[in-house]
Short mmCIF file of N, CA and C in Angstrom, two decimals:
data_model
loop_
_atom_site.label_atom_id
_atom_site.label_comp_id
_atom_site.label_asym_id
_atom_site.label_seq_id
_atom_site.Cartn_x
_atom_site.Cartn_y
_atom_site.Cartn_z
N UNK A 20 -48.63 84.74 -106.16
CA UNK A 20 -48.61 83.98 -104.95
C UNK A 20 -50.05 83.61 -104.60
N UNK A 21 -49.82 82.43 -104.00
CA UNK A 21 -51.38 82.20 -103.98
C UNK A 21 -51.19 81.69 -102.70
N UNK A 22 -52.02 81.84 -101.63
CA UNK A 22 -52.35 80.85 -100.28
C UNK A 22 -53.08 79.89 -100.54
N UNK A 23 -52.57 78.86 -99.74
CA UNK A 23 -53.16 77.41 -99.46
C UNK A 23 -53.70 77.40 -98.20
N UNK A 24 -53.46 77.94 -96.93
CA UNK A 24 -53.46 77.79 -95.52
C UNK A 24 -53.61 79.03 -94.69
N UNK A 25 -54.16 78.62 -93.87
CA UNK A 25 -54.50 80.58 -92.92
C UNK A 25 -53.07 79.99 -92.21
N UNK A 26 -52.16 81.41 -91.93
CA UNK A 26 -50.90 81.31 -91.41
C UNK A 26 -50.24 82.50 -92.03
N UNK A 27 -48.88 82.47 -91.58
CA UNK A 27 -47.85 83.21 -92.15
C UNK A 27 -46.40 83.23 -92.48
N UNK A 28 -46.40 83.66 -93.61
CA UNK A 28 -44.61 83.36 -94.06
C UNK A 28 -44.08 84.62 -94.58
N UNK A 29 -42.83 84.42 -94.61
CA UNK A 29 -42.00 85.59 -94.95
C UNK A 29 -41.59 85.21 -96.47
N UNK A 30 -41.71 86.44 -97.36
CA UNK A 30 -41.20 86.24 -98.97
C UNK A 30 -39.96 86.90 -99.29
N UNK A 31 -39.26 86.15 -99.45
CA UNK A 31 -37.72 86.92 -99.67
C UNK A 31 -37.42 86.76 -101.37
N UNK A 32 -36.90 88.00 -101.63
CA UNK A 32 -36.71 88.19 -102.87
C UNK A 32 -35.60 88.61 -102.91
N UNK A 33 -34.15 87.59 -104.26
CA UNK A 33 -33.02 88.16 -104.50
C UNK A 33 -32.66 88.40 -105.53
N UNK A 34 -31.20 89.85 -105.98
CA UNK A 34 -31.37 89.65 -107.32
C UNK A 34 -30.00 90.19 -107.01
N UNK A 35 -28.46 89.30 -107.14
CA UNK A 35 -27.53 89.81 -106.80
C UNK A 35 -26.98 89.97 -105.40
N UNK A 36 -27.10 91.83 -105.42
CA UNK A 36 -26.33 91.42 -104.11
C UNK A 36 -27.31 91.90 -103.13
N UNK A 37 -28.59 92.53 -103.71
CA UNK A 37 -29.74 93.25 -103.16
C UNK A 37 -30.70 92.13 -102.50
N UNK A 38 -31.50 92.33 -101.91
CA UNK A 38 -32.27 91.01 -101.65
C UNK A 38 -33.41 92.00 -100.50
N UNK A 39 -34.87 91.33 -100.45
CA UNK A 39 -35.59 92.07 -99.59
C UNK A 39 -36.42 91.13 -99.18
N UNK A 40 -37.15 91.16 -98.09
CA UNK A 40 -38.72 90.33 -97.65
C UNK A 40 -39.77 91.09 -97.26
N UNK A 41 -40.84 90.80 -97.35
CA UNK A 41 -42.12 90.95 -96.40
C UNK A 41 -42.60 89.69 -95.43
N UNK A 42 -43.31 90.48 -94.56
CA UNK A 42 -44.48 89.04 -94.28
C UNK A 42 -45.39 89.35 -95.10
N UNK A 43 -46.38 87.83 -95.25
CA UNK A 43 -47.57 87.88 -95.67
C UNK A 43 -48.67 87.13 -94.58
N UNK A 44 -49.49 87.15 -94.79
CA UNK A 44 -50.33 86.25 -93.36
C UNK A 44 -51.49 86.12 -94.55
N UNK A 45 -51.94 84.89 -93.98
CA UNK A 45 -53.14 84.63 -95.12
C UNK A 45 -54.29 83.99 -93.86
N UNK A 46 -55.22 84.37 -94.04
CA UNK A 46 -56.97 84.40 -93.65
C UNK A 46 -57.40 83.58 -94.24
N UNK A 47 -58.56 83.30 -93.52
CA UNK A 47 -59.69 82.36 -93.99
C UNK A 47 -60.85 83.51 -94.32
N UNK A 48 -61.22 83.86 -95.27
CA UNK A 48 -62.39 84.69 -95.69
C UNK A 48 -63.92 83.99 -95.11
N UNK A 49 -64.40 84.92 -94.98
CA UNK A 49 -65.94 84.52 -94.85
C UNK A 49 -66.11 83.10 -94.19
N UNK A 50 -65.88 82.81 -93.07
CA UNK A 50 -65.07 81.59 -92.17
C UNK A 50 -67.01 81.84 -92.30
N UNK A 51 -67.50 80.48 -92.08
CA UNK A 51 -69.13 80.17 -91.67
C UNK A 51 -69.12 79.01 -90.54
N UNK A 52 -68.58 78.62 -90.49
CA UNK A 52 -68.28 77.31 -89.61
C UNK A 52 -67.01 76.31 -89.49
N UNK A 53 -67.03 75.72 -88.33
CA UNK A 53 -65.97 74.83 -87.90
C UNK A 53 -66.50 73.33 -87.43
N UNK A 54 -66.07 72.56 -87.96
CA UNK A 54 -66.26 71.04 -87.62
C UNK A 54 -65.15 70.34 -86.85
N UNK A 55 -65.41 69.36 -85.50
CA UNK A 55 -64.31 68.96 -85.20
C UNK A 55 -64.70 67.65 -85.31
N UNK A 56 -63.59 66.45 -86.11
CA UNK A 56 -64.05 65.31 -85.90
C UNK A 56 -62.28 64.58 -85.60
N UNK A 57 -62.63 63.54 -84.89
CA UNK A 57 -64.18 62.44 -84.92
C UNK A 57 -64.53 63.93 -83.81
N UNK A 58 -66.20 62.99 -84.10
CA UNK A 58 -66.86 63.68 -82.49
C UNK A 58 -67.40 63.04 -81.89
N UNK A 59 -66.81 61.09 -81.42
CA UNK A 59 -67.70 60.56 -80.34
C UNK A 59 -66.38 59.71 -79.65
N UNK A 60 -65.30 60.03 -79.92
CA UNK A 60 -64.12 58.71 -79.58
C UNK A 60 -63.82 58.72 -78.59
N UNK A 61 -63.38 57.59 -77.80
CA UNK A 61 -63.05 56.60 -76.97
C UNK A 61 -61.92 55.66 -76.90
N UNK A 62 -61.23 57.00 -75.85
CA UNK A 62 -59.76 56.30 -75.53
C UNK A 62 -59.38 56.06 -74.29
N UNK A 63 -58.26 55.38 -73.57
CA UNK A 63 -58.01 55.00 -72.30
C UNK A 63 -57.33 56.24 -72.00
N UNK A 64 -57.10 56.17 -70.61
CA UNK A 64 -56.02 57.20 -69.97
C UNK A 64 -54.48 56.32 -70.58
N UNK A 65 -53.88 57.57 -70.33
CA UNK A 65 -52.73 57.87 -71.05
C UNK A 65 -52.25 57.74 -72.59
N UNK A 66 -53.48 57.34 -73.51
CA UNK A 66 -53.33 57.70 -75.09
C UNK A 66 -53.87 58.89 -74.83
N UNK A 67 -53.91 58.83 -76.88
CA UNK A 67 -53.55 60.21 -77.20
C UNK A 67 -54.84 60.21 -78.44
N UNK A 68 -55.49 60.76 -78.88
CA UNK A 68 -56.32 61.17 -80.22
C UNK A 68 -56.30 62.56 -80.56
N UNK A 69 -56.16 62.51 -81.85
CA UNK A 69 -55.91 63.60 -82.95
C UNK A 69 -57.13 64.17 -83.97
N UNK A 70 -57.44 65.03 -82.88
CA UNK A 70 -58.60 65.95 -84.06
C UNK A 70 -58.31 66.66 -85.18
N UNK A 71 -59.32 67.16 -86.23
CA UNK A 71 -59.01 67.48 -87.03
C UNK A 71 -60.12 69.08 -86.79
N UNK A 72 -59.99 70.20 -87.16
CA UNK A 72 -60.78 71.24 -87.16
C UNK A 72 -60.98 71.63 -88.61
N UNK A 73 -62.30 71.50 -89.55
CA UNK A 73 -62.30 71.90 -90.71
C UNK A 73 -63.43 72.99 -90.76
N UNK A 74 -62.80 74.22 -91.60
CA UNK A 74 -64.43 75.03 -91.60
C UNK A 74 -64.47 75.20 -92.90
N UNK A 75 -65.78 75.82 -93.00
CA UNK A 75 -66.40 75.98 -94.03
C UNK A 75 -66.47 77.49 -94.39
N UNK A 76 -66.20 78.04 -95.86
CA UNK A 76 -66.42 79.00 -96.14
C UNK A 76 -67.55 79.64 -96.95
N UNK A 77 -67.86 80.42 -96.61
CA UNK A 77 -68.91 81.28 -98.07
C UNK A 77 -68.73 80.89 -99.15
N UNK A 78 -70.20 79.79 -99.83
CA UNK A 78 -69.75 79.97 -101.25
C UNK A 78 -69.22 78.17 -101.27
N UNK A 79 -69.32 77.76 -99.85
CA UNK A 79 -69.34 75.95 -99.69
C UNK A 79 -67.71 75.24 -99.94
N UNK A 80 -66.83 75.74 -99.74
CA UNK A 80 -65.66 75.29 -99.76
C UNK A 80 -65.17 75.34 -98.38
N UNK A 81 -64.39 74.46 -98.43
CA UNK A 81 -63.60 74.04 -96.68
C UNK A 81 -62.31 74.01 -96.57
N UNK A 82 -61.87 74.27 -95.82
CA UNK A 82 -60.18 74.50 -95.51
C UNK A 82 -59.79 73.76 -94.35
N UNK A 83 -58.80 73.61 -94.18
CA UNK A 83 -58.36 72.86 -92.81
C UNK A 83 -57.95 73.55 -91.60
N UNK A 84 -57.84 73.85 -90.76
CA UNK A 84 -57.94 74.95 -89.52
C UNK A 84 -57.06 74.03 -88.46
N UNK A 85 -57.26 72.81 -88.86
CA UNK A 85 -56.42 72.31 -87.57
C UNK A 85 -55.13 73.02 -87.03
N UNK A 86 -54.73 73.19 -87.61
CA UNK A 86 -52.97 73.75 -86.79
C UNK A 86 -53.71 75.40 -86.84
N UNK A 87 -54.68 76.02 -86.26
CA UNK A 87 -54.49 77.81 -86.75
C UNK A 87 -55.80 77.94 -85.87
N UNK A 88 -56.45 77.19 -84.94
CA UNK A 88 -57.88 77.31 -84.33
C UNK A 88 -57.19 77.23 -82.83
N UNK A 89 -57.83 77.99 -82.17
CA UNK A 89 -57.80 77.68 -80.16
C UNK A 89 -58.42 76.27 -79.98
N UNK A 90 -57.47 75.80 -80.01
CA UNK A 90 -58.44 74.16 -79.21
C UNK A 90 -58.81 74.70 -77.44
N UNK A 91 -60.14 73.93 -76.98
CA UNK A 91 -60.43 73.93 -76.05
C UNK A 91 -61.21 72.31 -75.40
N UNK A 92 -60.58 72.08 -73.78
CA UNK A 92 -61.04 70.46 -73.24
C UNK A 92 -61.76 70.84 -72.11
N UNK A 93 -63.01 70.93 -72.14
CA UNK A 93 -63.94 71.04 -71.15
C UNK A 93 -63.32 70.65 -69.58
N UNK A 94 -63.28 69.57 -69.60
CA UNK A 94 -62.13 69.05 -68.51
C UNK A 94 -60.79 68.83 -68.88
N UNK A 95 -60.22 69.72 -67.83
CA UNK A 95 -58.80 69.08 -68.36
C UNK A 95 -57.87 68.01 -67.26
N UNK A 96 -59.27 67.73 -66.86
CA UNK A 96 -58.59 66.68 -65.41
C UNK A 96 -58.91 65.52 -66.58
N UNK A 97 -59.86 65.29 -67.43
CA UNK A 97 -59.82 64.15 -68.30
C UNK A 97 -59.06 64.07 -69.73
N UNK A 98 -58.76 65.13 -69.94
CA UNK A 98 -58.05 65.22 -71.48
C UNK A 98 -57.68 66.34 -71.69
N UNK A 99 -56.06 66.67 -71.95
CA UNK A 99 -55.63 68.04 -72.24
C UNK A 99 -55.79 67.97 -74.21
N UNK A 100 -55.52 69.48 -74.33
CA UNK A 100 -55.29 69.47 -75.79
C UNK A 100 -54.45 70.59 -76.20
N UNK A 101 -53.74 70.02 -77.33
CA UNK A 101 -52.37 70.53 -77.29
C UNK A 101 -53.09 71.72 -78.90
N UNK A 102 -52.01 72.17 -79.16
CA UNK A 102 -52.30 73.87 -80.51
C UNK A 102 -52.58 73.28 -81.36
N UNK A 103 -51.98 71.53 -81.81
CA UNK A 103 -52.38 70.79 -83.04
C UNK A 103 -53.86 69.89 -83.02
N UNK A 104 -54.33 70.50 -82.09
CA UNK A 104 -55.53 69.02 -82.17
C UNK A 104 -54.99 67.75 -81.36
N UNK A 105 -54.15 67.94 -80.38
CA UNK A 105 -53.93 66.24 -80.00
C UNK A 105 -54.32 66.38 -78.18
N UNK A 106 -55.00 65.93 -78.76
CA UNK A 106 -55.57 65.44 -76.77
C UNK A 106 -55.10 64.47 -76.25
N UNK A 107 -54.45 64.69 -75.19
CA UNK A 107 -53.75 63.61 -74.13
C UNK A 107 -54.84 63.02 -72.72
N UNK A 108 -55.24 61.73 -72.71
CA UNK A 108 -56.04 61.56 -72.07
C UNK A 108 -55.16 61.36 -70.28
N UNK A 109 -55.58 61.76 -69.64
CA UNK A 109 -55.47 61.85 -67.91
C UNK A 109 -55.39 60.58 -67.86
N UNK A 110 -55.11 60.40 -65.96
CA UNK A 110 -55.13 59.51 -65.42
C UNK A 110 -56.59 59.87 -64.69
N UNK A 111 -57.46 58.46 -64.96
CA UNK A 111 -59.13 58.83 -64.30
C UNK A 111 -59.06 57.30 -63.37
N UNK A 112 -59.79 57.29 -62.41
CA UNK A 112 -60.17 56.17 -61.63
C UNK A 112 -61.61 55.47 -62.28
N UNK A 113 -62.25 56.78 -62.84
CA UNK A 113 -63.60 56.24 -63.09
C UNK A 113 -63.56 56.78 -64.92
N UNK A 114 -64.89 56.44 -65.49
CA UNK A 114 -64.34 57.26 -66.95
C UNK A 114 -65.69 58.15 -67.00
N UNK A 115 -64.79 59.32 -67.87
CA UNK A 115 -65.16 60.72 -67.81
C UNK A 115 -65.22 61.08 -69.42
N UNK A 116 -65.93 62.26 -69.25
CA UNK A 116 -65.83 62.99 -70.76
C UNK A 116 -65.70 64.59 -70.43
N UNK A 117 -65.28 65.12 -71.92
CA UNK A 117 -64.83 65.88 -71.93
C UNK A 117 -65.09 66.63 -73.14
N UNK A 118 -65.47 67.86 -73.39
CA UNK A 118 -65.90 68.59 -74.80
C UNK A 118 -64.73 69.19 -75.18
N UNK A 119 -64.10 68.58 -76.48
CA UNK A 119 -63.37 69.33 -77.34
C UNK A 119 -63.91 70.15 -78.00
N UNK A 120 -63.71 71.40 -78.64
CA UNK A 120 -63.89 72.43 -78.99
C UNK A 120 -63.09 73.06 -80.08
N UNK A 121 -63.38 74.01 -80.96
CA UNK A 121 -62.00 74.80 -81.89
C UNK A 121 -62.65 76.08 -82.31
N UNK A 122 -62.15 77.17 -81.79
CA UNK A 122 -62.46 78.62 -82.48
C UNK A 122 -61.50 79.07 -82.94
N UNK A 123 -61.70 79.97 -83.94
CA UNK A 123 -60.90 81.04 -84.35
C UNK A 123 -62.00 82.19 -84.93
N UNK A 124 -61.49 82.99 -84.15
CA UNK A 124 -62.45 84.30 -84.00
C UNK A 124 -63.59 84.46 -83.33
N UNK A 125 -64.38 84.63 -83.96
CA UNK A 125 -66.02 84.73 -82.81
C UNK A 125 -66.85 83.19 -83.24
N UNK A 126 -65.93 82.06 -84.08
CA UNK A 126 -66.46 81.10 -84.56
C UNK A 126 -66.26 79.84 -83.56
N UNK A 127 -67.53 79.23 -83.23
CA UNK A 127 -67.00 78.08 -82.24
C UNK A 127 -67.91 76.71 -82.82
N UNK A 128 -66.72 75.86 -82.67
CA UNK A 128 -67.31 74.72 -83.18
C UNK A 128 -68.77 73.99 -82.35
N UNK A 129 -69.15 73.11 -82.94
CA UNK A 129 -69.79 72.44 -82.08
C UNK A 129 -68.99 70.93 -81.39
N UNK A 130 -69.43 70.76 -80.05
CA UNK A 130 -68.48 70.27 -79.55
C UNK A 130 -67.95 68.49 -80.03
N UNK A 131 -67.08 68.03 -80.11
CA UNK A 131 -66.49 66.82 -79.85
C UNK A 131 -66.85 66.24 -78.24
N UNK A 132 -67.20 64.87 -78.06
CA UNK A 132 -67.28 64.60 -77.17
C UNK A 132 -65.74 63.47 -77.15
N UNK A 133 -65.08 63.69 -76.03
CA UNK A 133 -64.47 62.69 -76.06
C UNK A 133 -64.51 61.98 -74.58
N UNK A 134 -64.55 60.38 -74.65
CA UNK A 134 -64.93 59.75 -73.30
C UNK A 134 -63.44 59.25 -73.17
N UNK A 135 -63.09 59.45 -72.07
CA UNK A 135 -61.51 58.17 -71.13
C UNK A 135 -61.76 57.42 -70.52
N UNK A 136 -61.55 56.49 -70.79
CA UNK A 136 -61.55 55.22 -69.60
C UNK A 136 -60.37 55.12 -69.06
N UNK A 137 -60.30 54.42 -67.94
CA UNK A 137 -59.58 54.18 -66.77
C UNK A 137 -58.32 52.92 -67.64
#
């Protein structure tokens, strides 16, 4: 078995009438960093933009983190963000920004800026 993705699945094994599972959970080793892009976009109130969270591991290889990182929206009167990376922009009178963000563990990205217009 090999992992592709930090997450977790259950392995069921049958042979007859016997049959068993485990979980397995798979990690990101030696996590060094997290990138969130884009990191300058510009959307109106009430769309939507879709980040991506990629980090980097020990040893220069990268994995994708988006669906498995804490997203965080500086304001969330200007843009919420949902477990996948998708920020929903507010209703603003004036336009605002807002720092997207993505950790997992003691690792924090550097921020995304995202601006809303009215």
């Amino acid at each position: 078995m090999t992992g592709v993705a930090p997450g977790t699945a259950t392995i069921t094994a049958t042979s007859g009438t016997v049959s068993g599972s485990t979980s397995v959970t798979v990690t990101v080793a030696n996590l060094i960093s997290i990138a969130v892009t884009p990191t300058n976009p510009s959307i109106k109130q009430g769309a939507t933009q879709q980040f991506k969270a990629t980090g980097t591991i020990q040893g220069g290889g990268t994995v994708d983190l988006t669906s498995s990182v804490s997203w965080n929206s500086s304001n969330p009167s200007a843009a919420t963000i949902d477990a996948n990376g998708l920020a929903t922009a507010q209703a603003v009178t004036v336009t605002q920004t807002t720092n997207i963000t993505a950790t997992s563990g003691s690792i924090v990205s550097p921020a995304a800026v995202l601006t809303v217009n009215p």
